[in-house]
Coordinates of C-alpha atoms in Angstrom, one line a residue:
M68 CA 0.0 0.0 0.0
T69 CA 1.2 3.5 -0.8
Q70 CA 1.0 5.9 2.1
N71 CA 1.5 9.5 1.4
S72 CA 3.1 11.9 3.9
V73 CA 0.8 13.0 6.8
D74 CA 2.8 16.2 7.2
S75 CA 0.5 19.1 6.4
S76 CA 3.4 20.8 4.6
A77 CA 3.7 18.0 2.0
P78 CA 2.6 18.8 -1.6
T79 CA -1.1 18.6 -1.8
S80 CA -3.1 16.3 -4.1
N81 CA -6.3 18.3 -3.9
T82 CA -7.7 18.5 -7.4
A83 CA -11.3 19.6 -7.4
N84 CA -10.9 20.3 -11.1
T85 CA -8.9 17.2 -12.1
A86 CA -10.9 14.6 -14.0
V87 CA -10.3 10.9 -13.4
E88 CA -8.6 9.7 -16.6
S89 CA -10.8 6.5 -16.9
A90 CA -14.3 7.6 -16.4
T91 CA -15.8 4.6 -18.2
D92 CA -15.7 0.9 -17.5
A93 CA -14.5 -1.8 -19.9
A94 CA -17.9 -1.9 -21.6
G95 CA -17.9 1.8 -22.2
H96 CA -20.4 2.7 -19.6
P97 CA -19.8 5.7 -17.3
R98 CA -18.3 4.5 -14.1
T99 CA -20.7 4.8 -11.2
Y100 CA -20.4 5.7 -7.6
Q101 CA -22.2 5.5 -4.3
V102 CA -21.4 7.5 -1.1
R103 CA -22.6 6.0 2.2
T104 CA -22.7 8.4 5.1
Y105 CA -22.5 7.8 8.9
G106 CA -22.6 10.5 11.5
C107 CA -23.7 14.1 11.9
Q108 CA -24.8 16.9 9.5
M109 CA -21.2 17.9 9.0
N110 CA -20.6 14.4 7.5
V111 CA -23.7 14.6 5.4
H112 CA -22.5 17.9 3.9
D113 CA -19.0 16.5 3.4
S114 CA -20.7 13.6 1.5
E115 CA -22.3 16.2 -0.8
R116 CA -18.8 17.4 -1.6
M117 CA -17.5 13.9 -2.2
A118 CA -20.4 13.3 -4.7
G119 CA -19.6 16.6 -6.4
L120 CA -15.9 15.7 -6.8
L121 CA -16.7 12.3 -8.2
E122 CA -19.3 13.8 -10.7
T123 CA -16.8 16.5 -11.7
A124 CA -14.4 13.6 -12.4
G125 CA -16.9 12.0 -14.8
L126 CA -18.6 9.4 -12.6
V127 CA -22.4 9.2 -12.3
A128 CA -24.5 8.2 -9.3
V129 CA -25.3 4.5 -9.5
E130 CA -29.0 5.0 -9.1
E131 CA -29.0 7.3 -12.2
A132 CA -27.0 4.9 -14.4
G133 CA -28.6 3.3 -17.4
P134 CA -29.3 -0.4 -18.1
G135 CA -26.5 -3.0 -18.5
R136 CA -25.1 -2.7 -15.0
I137 CA -23.9 -5.6 -12.9
L138 CA -26.5 -6.5 -10.2
D139 CA -26.0 -7.9 -6.7
A140 CA -28.0 -10.7 -5.1
N141 CA -30.8 -8.2 -4.3
G142 CA -31.0 -7.0 -7.9
D143 CA -29.4 -3.6 -7.1
A144 CA -26.8 -2.2 -9.4
V145 CA -23.2 -2.6 -8.1
P146 CA -21.3 0.7 -8.0
D147 CA -17.9 0.9 -9.6
V148 CA -16.8 3.1 -6.6
V149 CA -18.2 2.9 -3.1
V150 CA -17.1 5.7 -0.7
F151 CA -17.7 5.3 3.1
N152 CA -17.8 8.7 4.9
T153 CA -17.3 7.6 8.5
C154 CA -18.0 8.9 12.0
A155 CA -15.8 8.1 15.0
V156 CA -18.0 9.3 17.8
R157 CA -19.9 6.1 18.5
E158 CA -18.7 2.6 18.8
N159 CA -21.4 1.2 16.6
A160 CA -20.0 3.3 13.7
D161 CA -16.9 1.1 13.8
N162 CA -18.9 -2.0 13.8
K163 CA -21.2 -0.8 11.0
L164 CA -18.2 0.2 8.8
Y165 CA -16.3 -3.1 9.1
G166 CA -19.5 -5.1 8.7
N167 CA -20.3 -3.3 5.5
L168 CA -16.7 -3.6 4.2
G169 CA -16.9 -7.4 4.9
M170 CA -20.1 -7.7 2.9
L171 CA -18.4 -5.9 0.0
A172 CA -15.4 -8.1 0.0
H173 CA -17.2 -10.9 -1.9
I174 CA -18.8 -8.5 -4.3
K175 CA -15.4 -7.0 -5.1
E176 CA -13.9 -10.5 -5.7
I177 CA -16.3 -11.0 -8.6
N178 CA -16.1 -7.4 -9.8
P179 CA -12.3 -6.7 -9.6
G180 CA -12.7 -3.3 -11.2
M181 CA -14.7 -2.1 -8.2
Q182 CA -13.0 0.4 -5.9
I183 CA -13.7 1.0 -2.2
A184 CA -12.7 4.2 -0.4
V185 CA -13.0 5.1 3.3
G186 CA -12.9 8.7 4.5
G187 CA -14.1 10.8 7.4
C188 CA -13.4 10.8 11.1
L189 CA -12.9 7.1 11.5
A190 CA -10.4 7.1 8.6
Q191 CA -8.5 9.9 10.3
K192 CA -8.4 8.0 13.5
D193 CA -7.9 4.4 12.4
R194 CA -5.8 5.1 9.3
D195 CA -3.6 1.9 9.5
T196 CA -6.3 -0.3 11.2
I197 CA -8.6 0.0 8.2
Q198 CA -6.1 -1.5 5.8
K199 CA -5.2 -4.3 8.3
R200 CA -8.8 -5.3 8.9
A201 CA -10.0 -4.8 5.3
P202 CA -7.0 -5.1 2.9
W203 CA -9.4 -4.9 0.0
V204 CA -10.0 -1.2 0.6
D205 CA -8.4 0.8 -2.2
V206 CA -8.3 4.3 -0.7
V207 CA -8.1 5.7 2.8
F208 CA -8.3 9.5 3.2
G209 CA -8.9 11.8 6.1
T210 CA -11.1 14.8 7.2
H211 CA -8.5 17.4 6.0
N212 CA -8.1 16.3 2.4
V213 CA -11.5 15.4 1.0
G214 CA -10.5 17.1 -2.3
A215 CA -7.9 14.4 -2.9
L216 CA -10.5 11.6 -3.4
P217 CA -10.6 11.5 -7.2
V218 CA -6.8 11.6 -7.6
L219 CA -6.3 8.9 -4.9
L220 CA -8.9 6.6 -6.7
E221 CA -7.2 7.1 -10.0
R222 CA -3.7 6.6 -8.6
A223 CA -4.9 3.3 -6.9
R224 CA -6.4 2.1 -10.1
H225 CA -3.4 3.0 -12.2
N226 CA -0.8 1.5 -9.8
A227 CA -3.0 -1.5 -8.8
D228 CA -2.2 -0.7 -5.2
A229 CA -4.0 0.9 -2.3
E230 CA -3.5 4.5 -1.5
M231 CA -3.7 6.3 1.9
E232 CA -3.4 10.0 2.5
I233 CA -4.1 11.5 5.9
L234 CA -3.2 15.1 6.5
E235 CA -2.9 16.5 10.0
S236 CA -4.3 19.9 9.2
L237 CA -6.8 21.4 6.8
E238 CA -5.6 21.5 3.2
V239 CA -8.3 23.6 1.7
F240 CA -11.6 24.8 3.2
P241 CA -14.2 22.3 2.1
S242 CA -16.6 24.8 0.7
T243 CA -14.2 25.5 -2.1
L244 CA -14.9 22.0 -3.5
P245 CA -17.7 21.1 -6.0
T246 CA -20.9 19.9 -4.3
R247 CA -23.8 17.8 -5.3
R248 CA -26.6 18.8 -3.0
D249 CA -29.0 16.2 -1.6
A250 CA -32.0 18.6 -2.0
V251 CA -32.5 21.5 -4.3
Y252 CA -34.9 23.2 -2.0
S253 CA -32.5 23.4 1.0
G254 CA -28.8 23.4 1.6
W255 CA -26.0 23.3 4.2
V256 CA -23.4 26.0 4.5
S257 CA -20.3 25.4 6.7
I258 CA -19.2 28.5 8.6
S259 CA -16.4 26.8 10.4
V260 CA -14.6 23.5 10.8
G261 CA -12.9 22.1 13.8
C262 CA -13.4 22.8 17.5
N263 CA -11.4 24.4 20.3
N264 CA -13.3 22.7 23.1
T265 CA -11.8 19.7 25.1
C266 CA -14.8 17.7 26.1
T267 CA -13.4 14.4 27.5
F268 CA -15.9 12.2 25.7
C269 CA -15.3 13.7 22.2
I270 CA -12.6 12.8 19.7
V271 CA -13.7 15.3 17.1
P272 CA -11.1 18.1 17.9
S273 CA -8.2 15.6 17.4
L274 CA -9.7 14.5 14.1
R275 CA -11.0 17.8 12.6
G276 CA -8.4 20.1 14.3
K277 CA -8.7 23.5 15.9
E278 CA -11.6 25.8 14.8
R279 CA -11.1 27.5 11.4
D280 CA -13.6 30.3 10.6
R281 CA -14.6 31.4 7.1
R282 CA -14.8 35.0 6.3
P283 CA -18.4 36.4 6.5
G284 CA -18.4 37.5 2.9
E285 CA -17.6 33.9 1.7
I286 CA -20.5 32.5 3.8
L287 CA -23.0 35.1 2.6
A288 CA -21.9 34.5 -1.0
E289 CA -22.5 30.8 -0.7
V290 CA -25.9 31.3 0.9
Q291 CA -26.8 33.7 -1.9
A292 CA -25.7 31.2 -4.5
L293 CA -27.9 28.5 -2.9
V294 CA -30.9 30.9 -2.9
D295 CA -30.2 31.8 -6.5
D296 CA -30.2 28.1 -7.4
G297 CA -33.7 27.7 -5.9
A298 CA -33.1 26.9 -2.2
I299 CA -35.4 28.7 0.3
E300 CA -33.9 27.0 3.4
V301 CA -30.3 27.1 4.6
T302 CA -28.7 25.5 7.7
L303 CA -25.4 27.0 8.9
L304 CA -23.1 24.3 10.1
G305 CA -20.2 24.2 12.6
Q306 CA -18.8 22.0 15.3
N307 CA -19.6 25.0 17.6
V308 CA -21.4 27.6 15.5
N309 CA -21.8 30.2 18.2
S310 CA -18.0 30.5 18.8
Y311 CA -17.8 31.7 15.2
G312 CA -15.5 34.7 14.9
V313 CA -12.9 33.5 17.4
E314 CA -10.3 33.1 14.7
F315 CA -10.6 36.7 13.6
G316 CA -11.3 38.2 17.0
D317 CA -15.0 39.1 16.9
R318 CA -17.1 37.6 19.8
L319 CA -20.3 39.0 18.3
A320 CA -19.7 37.6 14.8
F321 CA -22.3 34.9 14.9
G322 CA -25.2 37.2 15.8
K323 CA -24.1 39.6 13.1
L324 CA -24.0 36.7 10.6
L325 CA -27.6 35.7 11.5
R326 CA -28.7 39.3 10.9
A327 CA -26.9 39.5 7.6
C328 CA -28.5 36.3 6.4
G329 CA -31.8 37.9 7.3
Q330 CA -31.1 40.5 4.5
I331 CA -30.9 37.9 1.8
K332 CA -34.0 38.2 -0.4
G333 CA -35.6 34.8 -1.1
L334 CA -34.1 33.0 1.9
E335 CA -37.2 32.1 3.9
R336 CA -35.8 29.7 6.5
L337 CA -32.5 29.9 8.3
R338 CA -31.3 27.4 10.8
F339 CA -28.0 26.6 12.5
T340 CA -26.4 23.7 14.4
S341 CA -24.8 23.1 16.8
P342 CA -24.2 25.7 19.4
H343 CA -22.4 25.2 22.7
P344 CA -24.2 26.4 25.9
A345 CA -20.9 27.9 27.3
A346 CA -20.6 30.3 24.4
F347 CA -24.3 31.0 23.8
T348 CA -24.7 34.7 24.5
D349 CA -27.6 37.1 24.7
D350 CA -26.7 38.9 21.5
V351 CA -27.4 35.6 19.6
I352 CA -30.8 35.2 21.2
A353 CA -31.6 38.8 20.3
A354 CA -30.5 38.2 16.7
M355 CA -32.6 35.1 16.5
A356 CA -35.7 37.0 17.7
A357 CA -35.1 40.0 15.5
T358 CA -34.4 38.2 12.3
P359 CA -37.6 37.0 10.6
N360 CA -36.2 34.2 8.6
V361 CA -34.4 32.6 11.6
M362 CA -36.6 29.7 12.5
P363 CA -38.1 29.3 16.0
Q364 CA -36.0 26.2 16.6
L365 CA -32.8 25.6 18.6
H366 CA -30.6 22.5 19.1
M367 CA -28.8 23.0 22.5
P368 CA -26.7 20.0 23.6
L369 CA -27.1 19.3 27.3
Q370 CA -25.1 16.1 27.6
S371 CA -25.8 15.8 31.3
G372 CA -27.9 17.5 34.0
S373 CA -25.4 16.7 36.7
D374 CA -23.0 19.5 37.5
K375 CA -20.4 16.9 38.7
V376 CA -20.7 15.0 35.4
L377 CA -20.5 18.2 33.4
K378 CA -17.3 19.0 35.2
D379 CA -15.9 15.6 34.4
M380 CA -16.9 16.0 30.8
R381 CA -15.1 19.4 30.7
R382 CA -18.3 21.1 29.7
S383 CA -17.8 24.7 30.8
Y384 CA -21.3 25.4 32.0
R385 CA -23.6 24.0 34.7
S386 CA -27.3 23.0 34.7
A387 CA -28.5 26.4 36.1
K388 CA -26.8 28.2 33.2
F389 CA -28.3 25.8 30.7
L390 CA -31.8 26.2 32.0
G391 CA -31.3 30.0 32.1
I392 CA -30.5 30.0 28.4
L393 CA -33.7 28.1 27.6
D394 CA -35.7 30.6 29.7
K395 CA -34.2 33.5 27.8
V396 CA -34.8 31.9 24.4
R397 CA -38.5 31.2 25.3
D398 CA -39.0 34.6 26.7
Q399 CA -38.0 36.2 23.3
I400 CA -39.2 33.4 21.0
P401 CA -42.2 31.9 22.8
N402 CA -42.9 29.1 20.3
A403 CA -39.3 27.9 20.0
A404 CA -38.9 24.1 19.8
I405 CA -35.7 23.1 21.5
S406 CA -33.9 19.8 21.0
T407 CA -30.8 18.4 22.7
D408 CA -28.1 15.7 23.0
I409 CA -27.8 13.6 26.2
I410 CA -25.2 11.0 27.1
V411 CA -26.1 8.4 29.7
G412 CA -23.6 6.3 31.7
F413 CA -20.6 8.6 31.6
P414 CA -17.8 7.2 33.8
G415 CA -18.5 7.8 37.5
E416 CA -22.1 8.8 36.9
T417 CA -24.1 7.9 40.0
E418 CA -27.8 7.3 40.4
E419 CA -28.0 10.8 42.0
D420 CA -26.2 12.2 38.9
F421 CA -28.6 10.5 36.6
L422 CA -31.6 11.7 38.6
A423 CA -30.3 15.2 38.1
T424 CA -30.3 14.7 34.3
L425 CA -33.9 13.5 34.5
D426 CA -34.8 16.6 36.5
V427 CA -33.2 19.0 33.9
V428 CA -35.0 17.1 31.1
E429 CA -38.3 17.5 32.9
K430 CA -37.7 21.2 33.4
S431 CA -36.4 21.8 29.8
R432 CA -39.4 20.3 28.0
F433 CA -37.4 19.4 24.9
A434 CA -39.4 18.8 21.7
T435 CA -37.0 16.0 21.0
A436 CA -33.7 14.6 22.3
F437 CA -30.9 12.6 20.7
T438 CA -30.0 10.2 23.5
Y439 CA -26.8 8.1 23.6
Q440 CA -25.3 5.4 25.8
Y441 CA -21.7 6.3 26.7
S442 CA -19.2 4.2 24.8
Q443 CA -15.5 4.0 25.6
R444 CA -13.6 5.6 22.7
P445 CA -9.9 5.1 22.5
G446 CA -8.1 8.4 22.1
T447 CA -10.5 10.4 24.4
P448 CA -9.6 11.4 28.0
A449 CA -12.8 9.8 29.3
A450 CA -11.7 6.4 28.0
D451 CA -9.1 6.3 30.8
L452 CA -11.3 7.5 33.6
P453 CA -12.0 5.2 36.5
D454 CA -15.5 3.9 37.4
Q455 CA -16.5 2.9 33.9
L456 CA -20.2 1.8 34.3
P457 CA -21.4 -1.8 33.6
K458 CA -23.4 -2.1 30.4
E459 CA -26.5 -3.2 32.2
V460 CA -26.6 -0.1 34.4
V461 CA -26.2 2.2 31.4
Q462 CA -28.9 0.3 29.5
E463 CA -31.4 0.6 32.3
R464 CA -30.8 4.3 32.7
F465 CA -31.0 4.8 29.0
L466 CA -34.4 3.2 28.9
R467 CA -35.7 5.4 31.8
L468 CA -34.4 8.5 30.0
T469 CA -36.0 7.7 26.7
A470 CA -39.3 6.8 28.3
L471 CA -39.3 10.2 30.0
Q472 CA -38.4 12.1 26.8
D473 CA -40.9 10.2 24.8
R474 CA -43.6 11.2 27.2
I475 CA -42.5 14.9 27.1
S476 CA -42.2 14.9 23.3
A477 CA -45.7 13.4 23.0
E478 CA -47.1 16.1 25.4
E479 CA -45.3 18.9 23.6
N480 CA -46.6 17.6 20.3
A481 CA -50.1 17.2 21.6
A482 CA -50.0 20.8 22.6
Q483 CA -49.7 21.6 18.9
I484 CA -53.2 20.2 18.1
G485 CA -55.4 22.9 16.7
R486 CA -52.4 25.1 15.8
E487 CA -52.1 26.3 12.2
V488 CA -48.6 25.7 10.8
E489 CA -46.7 26.3 7.6
V490 CA -45.0 23.2 6.3
M491 CA -42.2 23.0 3.8
V492 CA -42.8 19.8 1.8
T493 CA -39.9 17.4 1.6
A494 CA -39.1 14.7 -1.0
T495 CA -39.2 11.9 1.6
S496 CA -42.5 10.7 3.2
G497 CA -43.2 8.6 6.3
R498 CA -42.8 4.8 6.3
K499 CA -46.6 4.4 6.2
A500 CA -47.2 6.9 3.5
A501 CA -48.5 4.3 1.1
Q502 CA -51.2 3.3 3.5
T503 CA -52.0 6.7 4.9
N504 CA -51.7 8.6 1.6
R505 CA -49.9 11.4 3.4
L506 CA -47.0 13.6 2.4
S507 CA -44.4 14.9 4.8
G508 CA -42.6 18.1 5.6
R509 CA -41.1 20.3 8.3
A510 CA -42.9 23.1 10.2
K511 CA -40.9 26.3 11.0
D512 CA -40.0 24.9 14.4
Q513 CA -38.6 21.8 12.7
R514 CA -41.4 19.4 13.8
L515 CA -42.0 16.6 11.4
V516 CA -45.5 16.9 9.9
H517 CA -47.3 14.2 8.0
F518 CA -50.3 15.7 6.1
S519 CA -52.9 14.7 3.7
V520 CA -54.1 16.7 0.7
P521 CA -57.9 17.0 0.7
E522 CA -59.9 15.9 -2.3
G523 CA -59.9 18.5 -5.0
A524 CA -57.0 20.4 -3.6
P525 CA -53.7 20.8 -5.6
T526 CA -50.8 18.5 -4.7
P527 CA -47.6 20.3 -3.6
R528 CA -44.1 19.6 -4.9
P529 CA -41.1 19.2 -2.6
G530 CA -40.0 22.7 -1.8
D531 CA -43.6 24.1 -1.9
L532 CA -45.2 25.3 1.3
V533 CA -48.6 24.3 2.7
T534 CA -50.6 25.7 5.6
V535 CA -52.5 23.2 7.6
T536 CA -53.9 22.7 11.1
I537 CA -52.5 20.0 13.3
T538 CA -55.1 17.3 14.0
A539 CA -53.2 14.6 15.9
A540 CA -49.8 14.0 17.5
A541 CA -47.3 11.3 18.5
S542 CA -43.9 11.4 20.2
F543 CA -41.9 11.8 17.0
H544 CA -44.3 13.6 14.6
V545 CA -47.6 15.5 14.3
V546 CA -50.4 14.9 11.8
A547 CA -52.6 17.3 9.8
D548 CA -55.6 15.9 8.0
P549 CA -57.6 18.8 6.5
A550 CA -61.3 18.0 6.3
T551 CA -61.9 20.1 3.2
A552 CA -60.0 22.0 0.7
A553 CA -60.9 25.2 2.6
D554 CA -58.7 23.9 5.5
Y555 CA -55.7 23.6 3.3
S556 CA -53.5 26.3 1.6
L557 CA -50.7 25.7 -0.9
R558 CA -48.0 28.3 -1.8
R559 CA -45.9 27.3 -4.7
S560 CA -42.3 28.4 -4.4
R561 CA -39.1 28.9 -6.3
A562 CA -37.9 25.8 -4.5
G563 CA -40.7 23.8 -5.9
D564 CA -39.8 25.1 -9.4
A565 CA -36.2 24.1 -8.8
W566 CA -37.4 20.6 -7.8
D567 CA -39.4 20.3 -11.1
L568 CA -36.4 21.4 -13.1
A569 CA -34.1 18.9 -11.4
Q570 CA -36.6 16.1 -12.0
A571 CA -36.9 17.0 -15.6
E572 CA -33.1 17.1 -16.0
S573 CA -32.8 13.7 -14.3
C574 CA -35.1 12.3 -17.0
G575 CA -33.2 14.0 -19.8
V576 CA -35.9 16.5 -20.6
P577 CA -34.5 19.7 -22.1
T578 CA -35.1 22.7 -19.8
P579 CA -36.0 26.1 -21.3
G580 CA -33.5 28.8 -20.7
A581 CA -30.4 26.6 -20.1
A582 CA -27.7 27.0 -22.7
S583 CA -27.1 23.3 -23.1
G584 CA -30.6 22.2 -22.2
A585 CA -29.8 21.3 -18.7
R586 CA -28.5 22.9 -15.5
P587 CA -25.4 21.2 -14.0
K588 CA -26.2 18.9 -11.1
V589 CA -22.9 19.8 -9.4
S590 CA -22.3 23.3 -8.2
L591 CA -18.8 24.7 -8.3
G592 CA -17.0 25.4 -5.1
M593 CA -17.1 28.9 -3.7
P594 CA -13.8 30.8 -4.3
S595 CA -12.0 32.0 -1.2
L596 CA -11.9 35.7 -0.8
Q597 CA -8.4 37.1 -0.4
V598 CA -7.8 38.6 3.0
R599 CA -6.5 42.1 2.9
T600 CA -3.3 42.8 4.6
A601 CA -1.9 46.2 5.7

């Protein structure tokens, strides 16, 4: 296996504009790809960039390939390139990756031209382990050199040898890379990468590095580009979005950024994730309340309600401060829906500590919570702490926590019954959509809404907005079943138009107004603005 230098000063192989020399297979078909994503929104957005890079290099998504492809035992087309974008936060991410790699080993034996690449946080952490456990993997690349993917694939193919390139610091800000967006009606925009916090349970800072902030002008230009392309919703992303500005010395930069996004015409919904309670300041709350397109929704990670555990986690806030932030948000944004992250079973957590978490959850009235059982992750300080809890204790507490939060979520959702909401329709529907004949979307507060279209009323497209009244609720969603067309309102949007256009292009239908009859599926990366120096 060829391993390139991990020194960040080494020559780069980033080539967003370099095409893979062999973009067709032996039969002359375009080579196909599939990107499989594990982890957070940051990983989802990184996967959009990986897809954009591969399409720029001449590959096509396997689900869009024409007939004549090799099929697996399930009748699904086998991609020529499979990319795993991995997460290292949870133990089951490791197990899932190696399980999937194992299943692909046999498929690759009978399809020797197939290539497998592993990138993301787990690749950054386990660089050598991946090749030892799965020697049939062709490419391993890290979080800091996503742009190298096409070249590494081509080099591995040309040399008939595996390639690994792991850089220790960011090579190029990811937003400069081509992107294939998952949805035309909404988009992600990274405002920073990396994290300066030292939470003892988290390995992300060692894998993604110290925080790097983009200049405000670059961010606003990318948001504007998404809006110009039809998006009406944008989510600002960062490992800790509300510390944005630390790199260029402006503590109030995030609130200013929210207000500036509020001035972008055509941007109807603005969200962000994830903030850190320790850095969440009053000016951000004021900016949220004063900026009409900032949605009444906030994800605020709690992690634990015990002050002792928070201290052991190196979370630089305590439960009283956390609850105080929620009070301030709800005072200025009364209908705000607040979600959170909680870890159960941190080393040394006592029953008293756990009861403190339950108490804070009860007081917080979260709309929803992402709950996790602590897992010992090598490379994190918490992995070496004494008093690691038995699995059965963690499991029992986890079940008590989820039961409490499920009850609260159901109560909070039930309180929405009778409320009129505006829903942005999404392309995905619920699991029971075929039986219920309902479509799905998100309310302004991010609640999942399954709704039906009354007889005689027009059907919305993904990206359109409907106004309906909530008629029923469950723990994880609400339902709106309008009795008549008078109880249902549809507003067609630019985003719906963009969806129609994208669907027509995917079917090869010429689109009016486009120079070549079709708009490119991959958007070019945003250029970095030169920083002025004195």
